[in-house]
Structures are given as C-alpha cells and as structure tokens.
Amino acid sequence: MSRRREWSALTLILLIAAGLRFWGLGDVPPGFSHDEVANWLIARDILDGDHAVYFTAAYGHEPLYQYAQAATVALFGDHWLGLRWPSAAFSLLGLAASYTLLRHLFSVRVALLAIAWSGVSFWPLFYARVSYRAILLPLVAALSAYFFLRVLLRPLDRAGRAPGSCLSKALTAGLFVGLSIYTYMAARILPFILAALVVYVKLVRPRMSIPWCGVLVIFLIAALVSAPLLLWLAIHPGAESRVAEVRLPLDRLLVGDPSLVWQNLVANLKFFTFAGDPWPRYNVPGRPVFAEPLGATLFVIGLLITLWRWRDPRYGFLLIWLIGSLSPSIVTSEAPSSIRNILGLVVVFAFPAIAVVELGRWVSSKIPALEFAIHRSVSLAPQALTILALALCAISTARDYFIRWPRNAVVRFDYQADLIAVGKWMERLPAEAGVTVAGLSVDTMDAPSLALASRRDVTDVRLCDTRGTLSIPSSSSDDRWFLIPRIVPFDEDIRQQLMDWGAEEDHRPSFTSYRLSGEAGLHRGLSRLGAAVTLPDDTAVALPALFGGQMTFLGYKQPDPTHPGDPLRLLTYWRVEDPPPVGLKAFAHLIGPAGEIVAQDDGLASPSDRWHRDDILIQKHVLALPDNLPWAAVDAIELGLYDRSTNRRLPVLTADHLELRLELGEE
C-alpha cells in the first residue's frame, strides 16, 4: 500500500471514529453519573489551586486525566463539552498510538483493520464518551509498548536499519511507563507485562542479544517518574478505599483459596465472545466485546493463529499483553469488568485483523492457477468479508449504544437522567422564581449535578428528599416551582398538602412540575394547623414556637389513617428564621407509659446551607408502635430539632423539645 493510500485510509478511519465519539456527546450518556460529577469537582478544585499528586475524593483518583480535564473545563466551561472532551480526544489519540504500535509489529493492513474495528466497537466507544480517567491508559500504554519494543526487539527490525543508540527510545519508553501509573490503577500491571515480555524473549530466543542496558534504563526511568505517586500512596495506605472493597478474590487467593479467582478467570475468558460486563453503567448487560458472530469468529481465529505462532515475539507480545490486561479484573470482584480490562484495548482488535489478513494470504496462495476473472473475484472475498464485518459491528454498536443502552432504567438512574433534565428545563424559569428540586442525594451530589446540567445559577435552588421532606422557598415573585424527577418518590401526604394549597401539577417525560402561585393558599393552610403543644412540664405553649433562634415550629397535621392499624403519620411545619450554618434534623419520639421512647423517626432531609429566611419546611414522620402496645398507652409525642454534627438539641423556651397531645385513641 502506498504511503498516500495509507494516510488516506488512516484519516478516514479516524474521522469515522471521531464522528461516533462526538456525535450527540451531550445527550448520550443520558446525563452525568456521580463519578463524572466528582471528576468535575476535582477539576474545579485544580483550577482553584489544589495541585495534588493524588486526589482522594470519590474513592481516589490518579491525577493525569484530572489535570487534562481541568484544562478543558477552563477552556470550554462547566458543561458536558469541558467534561467529556478529554475522553474523546484521548480515545482518538489511543487509536493512533495503537496503529503505530501494530504497524511496527505487523503491517499497515493489520494496523488499519485493527483500529477500524476499535473505532466502531462498543467497548472503546463507551469509554470515549464518559469522563472516566481509565480511557487515558490505552494511549499511554500503547506508547510505552511501542518505544519499549523498539528497544527490546531492535535486533529483529525487519527494515534493516542500523542498530545505532537506543538510549533516547529507552528514556522515552521509561517516561511513558512511569506516566501510566498516573492514569488508572490497572496500569500497575504494565511494568509486570513488560518484564514478562523480556523473560519470554530470552526463553524463546536464547541466542538473541537482549539490550540489558536499555531495558534497565527503561525501568529505572519508570521508577523515578512514578515514585512521587507511589511514595504518596505508601504513606497514605487508606487513600484507595475502593481497592479494599474489590480485592476479596486476591485476598482469598493469598490464603490458599483460588475459587473466586478461578470464577473470575472463566468470566474473563467469556468477556470477548460470550458474556461481557454485566453492569449497565458500563455496558449493555452481558454484551461481549465482539457481539456479532462474524466478528467473534474472526477474533477466535486470530487468537488461534497467535497461539500457533507464539514463538514469534510479535505474537508472543499480543498474548502476554492480553493475559496481563485481564489480570486486574481476574483478581478483583465484579468480573468481568470492562473498565479494569481497559488495557486490552491496545491489542484486542489486532486478533480479528490478523485473521482477515491471513485469510487473504491463504486465498491468494491457493488460487494462482485459476482464470483471471475467477482469481480476481475470489481474491476480493477477504475484502468483502472485512467490509461486512466492520459494517455489522458499526450497526450493532450504533444500535446498542445510542438506542438500547440509554433506555435502560438502571442507566438512566446511574446517569441521573431525570435530574439532569430538570436542570436543563430550569433555564427557562425567571431568575426571581423560587425553585425547589427533589433528589436522592441532596446533601452530596445533587447540587453539583444541577450546577453542571444547567446554565442557570442554581445556588438559590432549594433541595429536598421528597420521600419525607418538602422545602417551600420564600420568593420575591408570585411563583414557586417544585420539580420532582421521575425517579424520586413524592410522599403522597406532602403532595396532597401542596395540591390543597392550590398548586398546578404538570407531568413531563422525566419529571413532574408543581407551580404554586400567590401567598393566599399557603397562609390559609398554615393558619389551620394543629396547636395542642406543651412543654415537658405540661405548660401550654402558644404557637409559633422558636427553636434556638433559628427555626420556628408552626404546627402539625395528623393525616387520617389509610388503613386500620397503620403507623401514625405526622406532618410538622417549620419556618426558617436564621438559616443555620450546619445541618439540622427534626426528631419525633413516641413516649410510652413509663416515659420510655417506644418509636422514633428523624427527618428534615434538606441541606440547610440553601435555606433562606422565611422558607417553609414540611416534614413527615412515620411512627409505628411495637407489637402488643396499644395507642392508648402512648403518653405523648416529643418533637424537636438537633444539630446533625453534634447531636445537640436546639432550645425552645425553657426546654429542649415540645410535646404534642394528639387524639391517638385505641387501635
């Protein structure tokens, strides 16, 4: 193949791969996972001056990807493009690096076919479109392997170049091997893969002169480059909490029980052709790397050819790399794991490429005596097979990634699709409108997720978990909006209270909105609340009652029981006077005949740092009596507030709680 045709083919392949990676990048995945949001927060911390060698947030992160992402966030802004651009770019650069490596080892045809397959396959496409740091590893690892092999296998250089000095290549290889440790934890197997390759070459080619000096330089430079991170991790052994969570198979193996490792080995052997990653967050559950029968067949044929030629260092490299890349998933839980196997992206697609090229050579060698027309048609069979296999792969990938995968309910949950839809829709609301958004992670990830999703300033948006709490924002306008993502349950008693106050309900595909206009309905409803409240000494208390100068108790409501014998459902109403600097919890205790607590419920799932003066909060408490204890035995309900960080109760008048005298009656 001429150089011009080679470059034209390479450019076309990379353009197609780029199209798949950038098309609809803000829409698929259908939102942002917590991992992506955590990466964005790290990027913001970097831009604010936190220049760490290892980031401990979100189970721990190696820093190289994070610094690149911080640069794109600074360049493109706080949205999907700044967040996901590095992954798409590193994926394309990884294809180019793999092409360079495979071209050096085999041929232009093998290299082009391999990256064409990789460019349109689901596995590499997925990691090219999410902001996970693992996608940087194949790029750095492919460059490491290329320069390492230029040193180790230089005596086998088929181009006949003069040996010359390999010092510059050794220095470059060592640099990339060391940098790989800063990408993703699976990179820690890379030095062992390269060391195994040296041992393998020495065993299969005992007469071959190993450039020991160059190899030593590579590992020395790699050690020096990776030393800051490795030393930091050694000093802070608890920083990688995720490692402790998934290392059970390895721990079992170290004490003589290989059963879990064996199960993982079997699962990883199926990863390519039978049963892939089972987790919806990373894959169509169970979809193998080669989901099409033709692609799977060619992969197996290429693997068999490689096994047959295992004494050739080029094929030996493929086998050693493949086995090594599976090791992180084999010795950890939840196998097979596409993210822990990601080092395999460097070589996996070389196997079907080798099969196609060898099939073409076999066909050409078997038909030299046939008529020209027959020879020509038969010799085109491998090309037709290649086009068919790549087309089937591309169609399967497009269907599975852009249509099937985003519709999975678990995927929509993991990528917060409903919450992100709320964030985008909020952009159309007036800036002065009071807005409350329901969520399931209101104290941690919901706020940054909304900030990332919306071009609107969301710092004044109230958050609450509507399974038991509703925050009603004070507002300078007549409108208050309550946006409930479809995935978040809305307690029916609280919802009914909102509707009783005159809210307008509007169901949308990803969320339900409630619009509460004016003040009349709200004030009228609050004026009708129960007020039979005393101090512990039975002194009657006139409501409203102020707790600690921060929150005012307005009253309560006891909804009618849905069924006889149901737990007590109690709605309490609070007004913010002075937003507390730390989180508060509301408690409700059922007090038995001997003054003991027989049931309790804590609530107020709404971050107080977003509260404003005159905000109203509704808290629902559900209190169930123990068996064989009648409601008539309940003496009172204690109600109060406490500081979540210290458990210190807020004072109210001369006590630390109020007591509600309800009409409980017999069961």
XYZ file of C-alpha atoms in Angstrom:
667
model
C 0.000 0.000 0.000
C 1.357 3.394 -0.968
C 2.036 5.970 1.694
C -0.669 8.208 0.273
C -3.313 5.483 0.387
C -2.214 4.555 3.900
C -2.638 8.093 5.164
C -5.959 8.485 3.364
C -7.278 5.274 4.930
C -5.981 6.240 8.364
C -7.564 9.696 8.123
C -10.915 8.240 7.047
C -10.910 5.738 9.914
C -10.107 8.409 12.480
C -12.794 10.727 11.067
C -15.427 7.997 11.342
C -14.246 7.206 14.877
C -14.361 10.910 15.764
C -17.895 11.193 14.417
C -19.064 8.341 16.636
C -17.289 9.834 19.626
C -18.515 13.415 19.324
C -21.990 12.979 17.837
C -24.620 13.715 20.481
C -21.977 13.740 23.196
C -24.153 15.903 25.427
C -27.151 13.576 25.085
C -25.670 10.067 25.360
C -24.965 9.070 28.082
C -28.357 10.449 29.116
C -26.952 12.542 31.954
C -23.968 12.631 34.303
C -23.033 9.830 36.667
C -21.806 10.644 40.163
C -18.300 9.645 39.033
C -18.388 12.239 36.263
C -19.681 14.919 38.598
C -16.943 14.031 41.088
C -14.372 14.408 38.298
C -15.752 17.846 37.521
C -15.481 18.859 41.171
C -11.842 17.724 41.163
C -11.249 19.772 38.009
C -12.741 22.831 39.722
C -10.533 22.208 42.763
C -7.476 22.073 40.494
C -8.450 25.375 38.900
C -8.849 26.793 42.415
C -5.275 25.794 43.293
C -5.443 22.209 44.593
C -2.477 20.708 42.726
C -2.222 17.272 44.306
C -0.285 14.203 43.202
C -3.307 12.074 44.091
C -6.918 13.117 44.661
C -8.669 11.292 47.478
C -12.205 12.323 46.507
C -14.605 9.706 45.095
C -12.598 6.632 46.204
C -9.307 8.125 44.967
C -8.103 9.321 41.574
C -4.749 9.272 39.821
C -4.095 12.834 38.648
C -3.052 12.852 34.964
C -6.549 12.740 33.472
C -7.818 15.180 36.100
C -5.297 17.863 35.115
C -6.177 17.444 31.437
C -9.852 17.728 32.301
C -9.233 20.847 34.362
C -7.688 22.420 31.263
C -10.707 21.618 29.072
C -13.134 22.790 31.755
C -11.230 26.088 31.870
C -11.310 26.235 28.049
C -14.873 25.098 27.271
C -16.704 25.796 30.529
C -18.645 23.868 33.132
C -20.718 21.590 30.935
C -20.559 18.325 29.004
C -18.021 19.509 26.434
C -15.448 20.550 29.006
C -16.166 17.409 30.988
C -16.036 14.780 28.205
C -13.703 16.289 25.627
C -10.575 14.694 27.148
C -12.057 11.201 26.886
C -12.979 11.577 23.219
C -9.598 13.125 22.410
C -7.587 10.532 24.357
C -9.571 7.770 22.675
C -8.680 9.047 19.199
C -5.047 9.524 20.182
C -5.117 5.996 21.597
C -6.273 4.672 18.217
C -3.387 6.479 16.542
C -0.902 5.118 19.099
C -2.212 1.564 18.682
C -1.921 1.973 14.917
C 1.709 2.998 15.259
C 2.445 0.045 17.535
C 0.724 -2.584 15.360
C 2.166 -1.163 12.155
C 5.627 -1.503 13.650
C 4.965 -5.097 14.703
C 2.959 -6.414 11.759
C 1.849 -4.448 8.711
C -0.104 -1.448 7.561
C -3.065 -3.673 6.703
C -3.219 -5.285 10.149
C -2.855 -1.908 11.865
C -5.557 -0.234 9.763
C -8.023 -3.082 10.237
C -7.379 -3.190 13.984
C -8.057 0.490 14.606
C -11.021 0.449 12.215
C -12.539 -2.311 14.337
C -11.717 -0.469 17.515
C -13.088 2.780 16.109
C -16.591 1.356 15.567
C -16.814 -1.074 18.520
C -18.970 -0.560 21.603
C -16.301 -1.097 24.276
C -13.856 1.644 23.214
C -16.732 3.914 22.147
C -18.302 3.782 25.590
C -15.172 4.914 27.433
C -14.543 7.581 24.798
C -17.838 9.273 25.708
C -17.724 9.353 29.520
C -15.310 11.332 31.650
C -13.613 8.359 33.295
C -9.866 8.558 33.714
C -9.343 4.950 32.550
C -9.511 5.963 28.858
C -6.104 7.634 29.166
C -4.401 4.324 29.970
C -4.585 2.708 26.477
C -2.942 5.778 24.929
C -0.048 5.945 27.373
C 0.327 2.147 27.454
C 0.446 1.873 23.645
C 3.198 4.492 23.518
C 5.025 2.666 26.317
C 4.824 -0.615 24.398
C 5.923 0.969 21.124
C 9.102 2.506 22.494
C 9.777 -0.500 24.738
C 9.637 -2.855 21.748
C 11.793 -0.514 19.701
C 14.437 -1.154 22.340
C 13.826 -4.826 23.125
C 13.203 -6.128 19.600
C 15.516 -3.813 17.732
C 17.703 -6.738 16.547
C 14.557 -8.043 14.780
C 14.000 -4.773 12.908
C 12.739 -6.027 9.532
C 13.507 -2.724 7.812
C 17.230 -3.375 8.152
C 18.072 -0.103 9.873
C 21.430 0.243 11.565
C 21.268 -0.582 15.276
C 22.509 2.795 16.486
C 21.899 4.041 20.016
C 18.653 3.079 21.760
C 19.127 5.443 24.700
C 16.583 8.023 23.512
C 13.986 5.331 22.915
C 14.702 3.806 26.325
C 14.294 7.185 28.005
C 11.011 7.771 26.153
C 9.724 4.299 26.985
C 10.594 4.762 30.662
C 8.841 8.117 30.692
C 5.597 6.667 29.333
C 5.722 3.596 31.574
C 6.146 5.883 34.578
C 3.377 8.219 33.423
C 0.998 5.285 33.005
C 0.919 4.892 36.802
C -0.695 8.350 36.933
C -3.618 7.320 34.686
C -5.618 4.481 36.264
C -4.938 1.762 38.817
C -4.994 -1.026 36.187
C -1.744 0.480 34.856
C 0.120 -1.051 37.765
C 0.195 -4.343 35.881
C 2.013 -2.730 32.934
C 5.591 -2.982 34.317
C 4.968 -6.675 35.041
C 3.720 -7.217 31.476
C 6.872 -5.635 30.089
C 9.092 -7.615 32.454
C 7.302 -10.827 31.417
C 7.956 -9.925 27.795
C 11.701 -9.650 28.467
C 11.698 -13.070 30.124
C 9.657 -14.529 27.271
C 12.031 -13.185 24.584
C 15.020 -14.581 26.444
C 13.352 -18.012 26.671
C 12.135 -18.310 23.078
C 15.172 -16.604 21.508
C 18.082 -17.634 23.756
C 20.610 -16.565 21.113
C 19.112 -13.148 20.749
C 21.090 -10.357 22.355
C 18.911 -8.582 24.933
C 19.810 -4.872 25.247
C 20.032 -5.094 29.025
C 21.333 -1.596 29.396
C 18.356 -0.161 27.538
C 15.887 -2.319 29.487
C 17.466 -1.235 32.767
C 17.212 2.425 31.745
C 13.519 1.961 30.932
C 12.645 0.512 34.322
C 14.862 2.992 36.170
C 13.247 5.996 34.477
C 9.791 4.491 35.015
C 10.565 4.079 38.719
C 11.779 7.664 39.024
C 8.793 9.121 37.183
C 6.221 7.103 39.162
C 7.986 7.492 42.521
C 6.096 10.605 43.761
C 2.712 8.910 43.378
C 3.827 5.516 44.681
C 5.503 7.091 47.709
C 2.408 9.162 48.451
C 0.222 6.049 48.317
C 2.642 4.176 50.558
C 2.465 6.963 53.128
C -1.354 7.111 52.865
C -2.423 3.448 52.650
C -6.071 4.250 53.368
C -6.445 6.642 50.438
C -7.539 3.951 47.971
C -10.672 2.790 49.726
C -12.090 1.308 46.529
C -9.196 -1.161 46.294
C -10.088 -2.588 49.702
C -13.698 -3.040 48.566
C -12.913 -5.136 45.476
C -9.828 -7.175 46.418
C -11.625 -10.113 48.036
C -10.659 -12.629 45.284
C -6.994 -11.668 45.666
C -7.163 -11.913 49.451
C -8.735 -15.369 49.177
C -6.015 -16.438 46.757
C -3.262 -15.269 49.103
C -4.605 -17.525 51.862
C -4.858 -20.531 49.573
C -8.413 -20.286 48.234
C -8.345 -19.798 44.426
C -12.092 -20.350 43.896
C -13.053 -16.705 43.309
C -10.048 -16.077 41.079
C -10.957 -19.170 39.060
C -14.537 -17.928 38.655
C -13.228 -14.559 37.512
C -10.830 -16.208 35.079
C -13.675 -18.112 33.456
C -15.794 -14.951 33.333
C -12.986 -13.005 31.675
C -12.396 -15.724 29.086
C -16.028 -15.218 28.061
C -15.636 -11.440 28.016
C -14.811 -11.171 24.316
C -17.238 -13.570 22.660
C -19.893 -14.912 25.064
C -20.744 -12.731 28.072
C -19.342 -9.251 28.648
C -19.501 -6.758 31.501
C -22.804 -7.358 33.355
C -23.097 -3.846 34.801
C -25.489 -1.477 32.968
C -23.414 1.530 33.980
C -20.620 0.365 31.642
C -22.282 -1.850 29.058
C -25.444 -3.314 27.661
C -25.559 -6.004 30.362
C -23.688 -9.092 29.234
C -22.859 -7.748 25.760
C -19.486 -9.249 24.734
C -16.802 -7.181 23.044
C -17.485 -8.969 19.751
C -21.271 -9.167 19.851
C -21.631 -10.118 16.171
C -20.989 -13.804 15.303
C -18.727 -12.875 12.381
C -16.547 -10.598 14.493
C -16.400 -13.147 17.320
C -15.389 -15.883 14.860
C -12.613 -13.762 13.376
C -11.374 -12.894 16.871
C -11.149 -16.576 17.783
C -9.382 -17.391 14.505
C -6.888 -14.583 15.090
C -6.322 -15.803 18.646
C -5.677 -19.350 17.400
C -3.217 -18.061 14.787
C -1.442 -16.106 17.512
C -1.259 -19.154 19.760
C 0.134 -21.213 16.880
C 2.871 -18.644 16.315
C 3.583 -17.982 19.971
C 7.332 -18.341 19.500
C 7.384 -15.276 17.254
C 7.972 -12.341 19.682
C 5.397 -10.243 17.852
C 2.638 -12.754 18.551
C 4.068 -13.528 21.959
C 3.701 -9.849 22.787
C -0.004 -9.960 21.893
C -0.609 -12.988 24.127
C 1.335 -11.644 27.093
C -0.381 -8.275 26.814
C -3.824 -9.836 26.551
C -3.299 -12.059 29.592
C -1.798 -9.213 31.606
C -4.618 -6.822 30.713
C -7.177 -9.266 32.120
C -5.330 -9.693 35.421
C -6.832 -6.687 37.265
C -10.336 -7.991 36.606
C -9.376 -11.584 37.443
C -8.129 -10.752 40.948
C -10.919 -8.308 41.878
C -14.672 -8.537 42.400
C -17.432 -7.978 39.871
C -15.832 -9.763 36.918
C -15.639 -9.363 34.039
C -15.049 -5.639 34.345
C -14.673 -3.702 31.115
C -13.035 -0.774 32.896
C -10.402 -2.920 34.647
C -9.740 -4.745 31.356
C -9.224 -1.462 29.535
C -5.508 -2.088 28.987
C -6.615 -4.744 26.498
C -7.857 -2.060 24.089
C -4.267 -1.747 22.863
C -4.210 -5.230 21.287
C -7.649 -6.911 21.324
C -8.715 -5.718 17.891
C -5.472 -6.914 16.340
C -6.731 -10.515 16.556
C -9.616 -10.239 14.038
C -7.381 -8.049 11.860
C -4.721 -10.776 11.800
C -7.411 -13.335 10.916
C -8.621 -11.298 7.926
C -5.117 -10.611 6.622
C -4.063 -14.245 6.959
C -7.262 -15.378 5.278
C -6.447 -13.091 2.364
C -2.940 -14.505 2.082
C -4.280 -18.056 2.203
C -6.817 -17.365 -0.546
C -4.158 -15.745 -2.744
C -1.783 -18.666 -2.283
C -4.416 -21.274 -3.179
C -5.757 -19.837 -6.458
C -2.793 -18.782 -8.628
C -3.729 -21.177 -11.451
C -7.351 -20.104 -11.816
C -8.629 -17.887 -14.605
C -8.056 -14.202 -14.018
C -11.733 -13.358 -13.561
C -12.222 -16.145 -11.014
C -8.940 -15.274 -9.314
C -9.997 -11.658 -9.083
C -13.430 -12.401 -7.642
C -12.123 -14.925 -5.124
C -9.256 -12.690 -4.059
C -11.768 -9.947 -3.254
C -13.529 -12.238 -0.766
C -11.373 -11.216 2.238
C -12.001 -7.544 1.452
C -15.730 -8.142 1.230
C -15.560 -10.096 4.472
C -13.760 -7.205 6.137
C -16.289 -4.638 4.936
C -19.173 -6.864 6.037
C -17.674 -7.498 9.482
C -16.942 -3.808 10.093
C -20.378 -2.761 8.837
C -22.119 -5.268 11.099
C -20.001 -4.107 14.026
C -20.769 -0.439 13.351
C -24.518 -1.089 13.012
C -24.574 -3.187 16.174
C -22.617 -0.549 18.082
C -24.837 2.320 16.920
C -27.995 0.404 17.840
C -26.744 -0.808 21.210
C -25.001 2.364 22.332
C -27.260 5.132 21.039
C -30.648 3.364 21.302
C -30.686 0.344 23.630
C -28.230 1.342 26.345
C -29.579 4.844 27.188
C -33.112 3.448 27.603
C -32.089 1.036 30.353
C -33.732 2.084 33.621
C -30.551 1.442 35.618
C -28.540 3.552 33.175
C -30.998 6.422 33.488
C -30.743 6.150 37.259
C -26.939 5.913 37.356
C -26.533 8.842 34.976
C -29.201 10.924 36.771
C -31.129 11.413 33.537
C -34.229 12.787 35.251
C -32.324 15.208 37.479
C -30.248 16.451 34.534
C -33.468 17.013 32.549
C -34.722 19.132 35.461
C -31.503 21.150 35.414
C -31.841 21.880 31.698
C -35.534 22.779 31.993
C -34.886 25.202 34.858
C -33.080 27.500 32.432
C -36.458 28.756 31.174
C -37.693 29.866 34.611
C -37.418 33.509 35.694
C -34.386 34.222 37.844
C -36.575 35.555 40.685
C -38.816 32.477 40.868
C -38.409 30.297 43.927
C -37.400 26.766 42.912
C -37.240 23.506 44.842
C -35.785 20.349 43.303
C -36.276 16.894 44.752
C -33.391 14.446 44.861
C -31.982 11.306 46.427
C -28.511 12.714 47.231
C -29.457 16.171 48.432
C -26.523 16.502 50.834
C -23.841 15.379 48.388
C -24.135 15.044 44.595
C -27.456 16.636 43.625
C -26.269 20.243 43.923
C -23.154 19.887 41.740
C -25.102 17.735 39.281
C -27.659 20.519 38.838
C -24.913 23.115 38.545
C -23.258 21.082 35.815
C -26.508 20.460 33.944
C -27.996 23.955 33.983
C -26.813 27.238 32.554
C -28.953 28.912 35.233
C -27.458 29.937 38.576
C -28.653 27.178 40.908
C -27.103 28.406 44.145
C -30.528 29.553 45.424
C -32.373 26.391 44.406
C -33.658 24.500 47.461
C -33.072 20.768 47.587
C -35.005 18.142 49.495
C -35.743 14.449 49.549
C -39.486 14.386 48.936
C -39.873 10.927 50.391
C -40.328 12.772 53.691
C -39.405 16.451 53.340
C -40.535 19.412 51.251
C -38.790 22.789 51.198
C -41.057 25.697 50.196
C -38.854 28.586 49.100
C -39.506 32.165 50.011
C -39.824 34.153 46.823
C -39.945 37.753 45.660
C -42.244 36.683 42.823
C -45.689 35.136 42.953
C -44.488 31.768 41.688
C -42.863 28.873 43.446
C -41.819 25.838 41.437
C -41.368 22.303 42.736
C -39.605 19.967 40.306
C -39.752 16.262 41.139
C -37.602 13.950 38.961
C -39.467 10.823 37.928
C -37.018 8.617 39.829
C -37.670 10.424 43.147
C -40.791 9.324 45.085
C -43.055 12.132 46.256
C -44.763 11.330 49.545
C -48.498 11.348 48.896
C -49.417 13.212 52.114
C -46.969 16.018 51.347
C -48.030 16.098 47.699
C -51.682 16.331 48.709
C -50.855 19.210 51.048
C -49.232 21.042 48.138
C -52.265 20.421 45.944
C -54.606 21.605 48.725
C -52.737 24.895 48.721
C -53.587 25.361 45.039
C -50.522 24.004 43.231
C -50.805 23.239 39.495
C -49.445 19.829 38.509
C -47.790 19.165 35.112
C -46.406 15.747 34.179
C -43.389 15.693 31.855
C -41.377 12.737 30.485
C -38.589 12.982 33.070
C -40.160 14.916 35.928
C -43.325 16.425 37.347
C -43.564 20.137 37.999
C -45.790 21.850 40.564
C -46.434 25.560 40.345
C -47.702 27.341 43.454
C -48.857 30.892 42.704
C -49.579 33.577 45.254
C -49.471 33.534 49.039
C -53.136 33.184 49.976
C -53.425 29.413 49.786
C -50.168 28.864 51.650
C -51.010 31.257 54.504
C -54.559 29.961 54.764
C -53.295 26.394 55.035
C -50.680 27.234 57.680
C -53.280 29.010 59.797
C -55.292 25.787 60.132
C -52.561 23.640 61.652
C -52.869 21.845 64.958
C -51.602 23.733 68.017
C -52.093 21.461 71.069
C -48.496 21.762 72.259
C -46.947 21.771 75.729
C -43.558 21.822 77.366
C -42.419 18.672 79.210
C -43.912 20.092 82.419
C -47.343 20.314 80.716
C -47.175 24.094 80.375
C -49.208 25.052 77.318
C -47.272 26.699 74.517
C -48.762 29.172 72.085
C -47.539 28.638 68.537
C -45.451 29.648 66.705
C -42.554 28.492 68.916
C -38.959 29.487 68.226
C -36.167 26.869 68.415
C -32.675 28.204 69.109
C -33.353 31.479 67.331
C -33.143 29.621 64.025
C -36.337 27.690 63.288
C -39.967 28.342 64.185
C -42.389 25.483 64.733
C -45.675 26.461 63.086
C -47.839 23.465 63.850
C -48.681 19.955 62.767
C -51.229 17.824 60.982
C -52.179 14.191 61.522
C -53.471 12.719 58.234
C -56.280 10.206 58.525
C -55.022 6.619 58.536
C -55.207 4.885 55.185
C -55.937 1.504 56.790
C -56.848 0.474 60.351
C -53.744 -0.244 62.383
C -51.429 1.778 60.143
C -48.494 3.665 61.718
C -49.054 7.228 62.823
C -48.381 9.744 60.033
C -47.471 13.175 61.346
C -46.772 16.287 59.255
C -44.831 19.052 61.014
C -44.353 22.573 59.641
C -41.325 24.815 60.195
C -40.275 28.305 59.165
C -36.654 29.366 58.754
C -35.746 32.448 60.796
C -31.947 32.420 60.717
C -30.536 29.779 58.308
C -28.343 27.531 60.450
C -24.701 27.115 59.424
C -24.877 23.350 59.907
C -27.471 20.736 59.083
C -30.428 20.228 61.354
C -32.547 17.162 61.974
C -36.121 17.062 63.271
C -36.985 14.248 65.637
C -40.301 12.765 66.740
C -40.455 10.287 69.643
C -43.450 8.267 70.779
C -43.341 8.144 74.561
C -44.670 5.057 76.339
C -46.412 4.731 79.728
C -43.130 4.595 81.653
C -41.674 7.611 79.861
C -39.621 5.467 77.523
C -39.247 6.011 73.762
C -41.260 3.286 72.011
C -40.862 4.596 68.433
C -38.925 7.375 66.773
C -38.298 8.970 63.415
C -35.766 11.598 62.360
C -36.134 13.768 59.302
C -35.506 17.117 57.597
C -33.676 15.825 54.512
C -32.826 19.205 53.057
C -29.393 20.895 53.140
C -29.642 23.930 55.379
C -26.911 25.855 53.558
C -29.513 26.537 50.841
C -32.270 27.738 53.161
C -33.345 31.367 53.227
C -35.248 33.351 55.796
C -38.999 32.657 55.612
C -38.604 29.338 53.825
C -41.192 26.796 54.973
C -40.325 23.136 55.521
C -42.785 20.276 55.807
C -41.502 17.136 57.481
C -43.372 13.863 57.595
C -42.751 11.466 60.483
C -43.999 7.883 60.375
C -44.205 6.253 63.800
C -45.142 2.604 64.263
C -45.866 1.090 67.664
C -44.196 -2.132 68.775
C -46.340 -5.249 68.748
C -48.845 -5.658 71.579
C -48.687 -1.998 72.606
C -51.976 -0.116 72.103
C -52.087 3.511 71.039
C -53.838 4.337 74.303
C -50.572 3.530 76.070
C -48.769 6.363 74.304
C -48.351 9.298 76.638
C -47.155 11.949 74.159
C -45.011 12.721 71.144
C -41.754 14.569 71.750
C -40.790 16.895 68.928
C -37.620 18.924 68.458
C -34.538 19.784 66.453
C -30.890 18.877 66.857
C -27.562 19.708 65.245
C -26.534 16.818 62.978
C -22.833 17.281 63.645
C -23.007 17.409 67.470
C -26.417 15.872 68.265
C -27.055 18.931 70.461
C -30.728 19.811 70.714
C -31.924 23.322 69.958
C -33.647 25.005 72.961
C -37.282 26.037 72.852
C -38.404 28.336 75.681
C -37.232 26.535 78.874
C -36.897 23.039 77.353
C -35.165 21.157 74.568
C -38.344 19.784 72.973
C -42.083 20.213 72.734
C -44.772 17.626 73.407
C -47.738 17.120 71.122
C -51.059 15.999 72.585
C -52.740 14.083 69.768
C -56.022 12.203 69.626
C -54.464 8.757 69.207
C -57.163 6.511 70.667
C -57.266 2.734 70.516
C -56.105 0.656 67.550
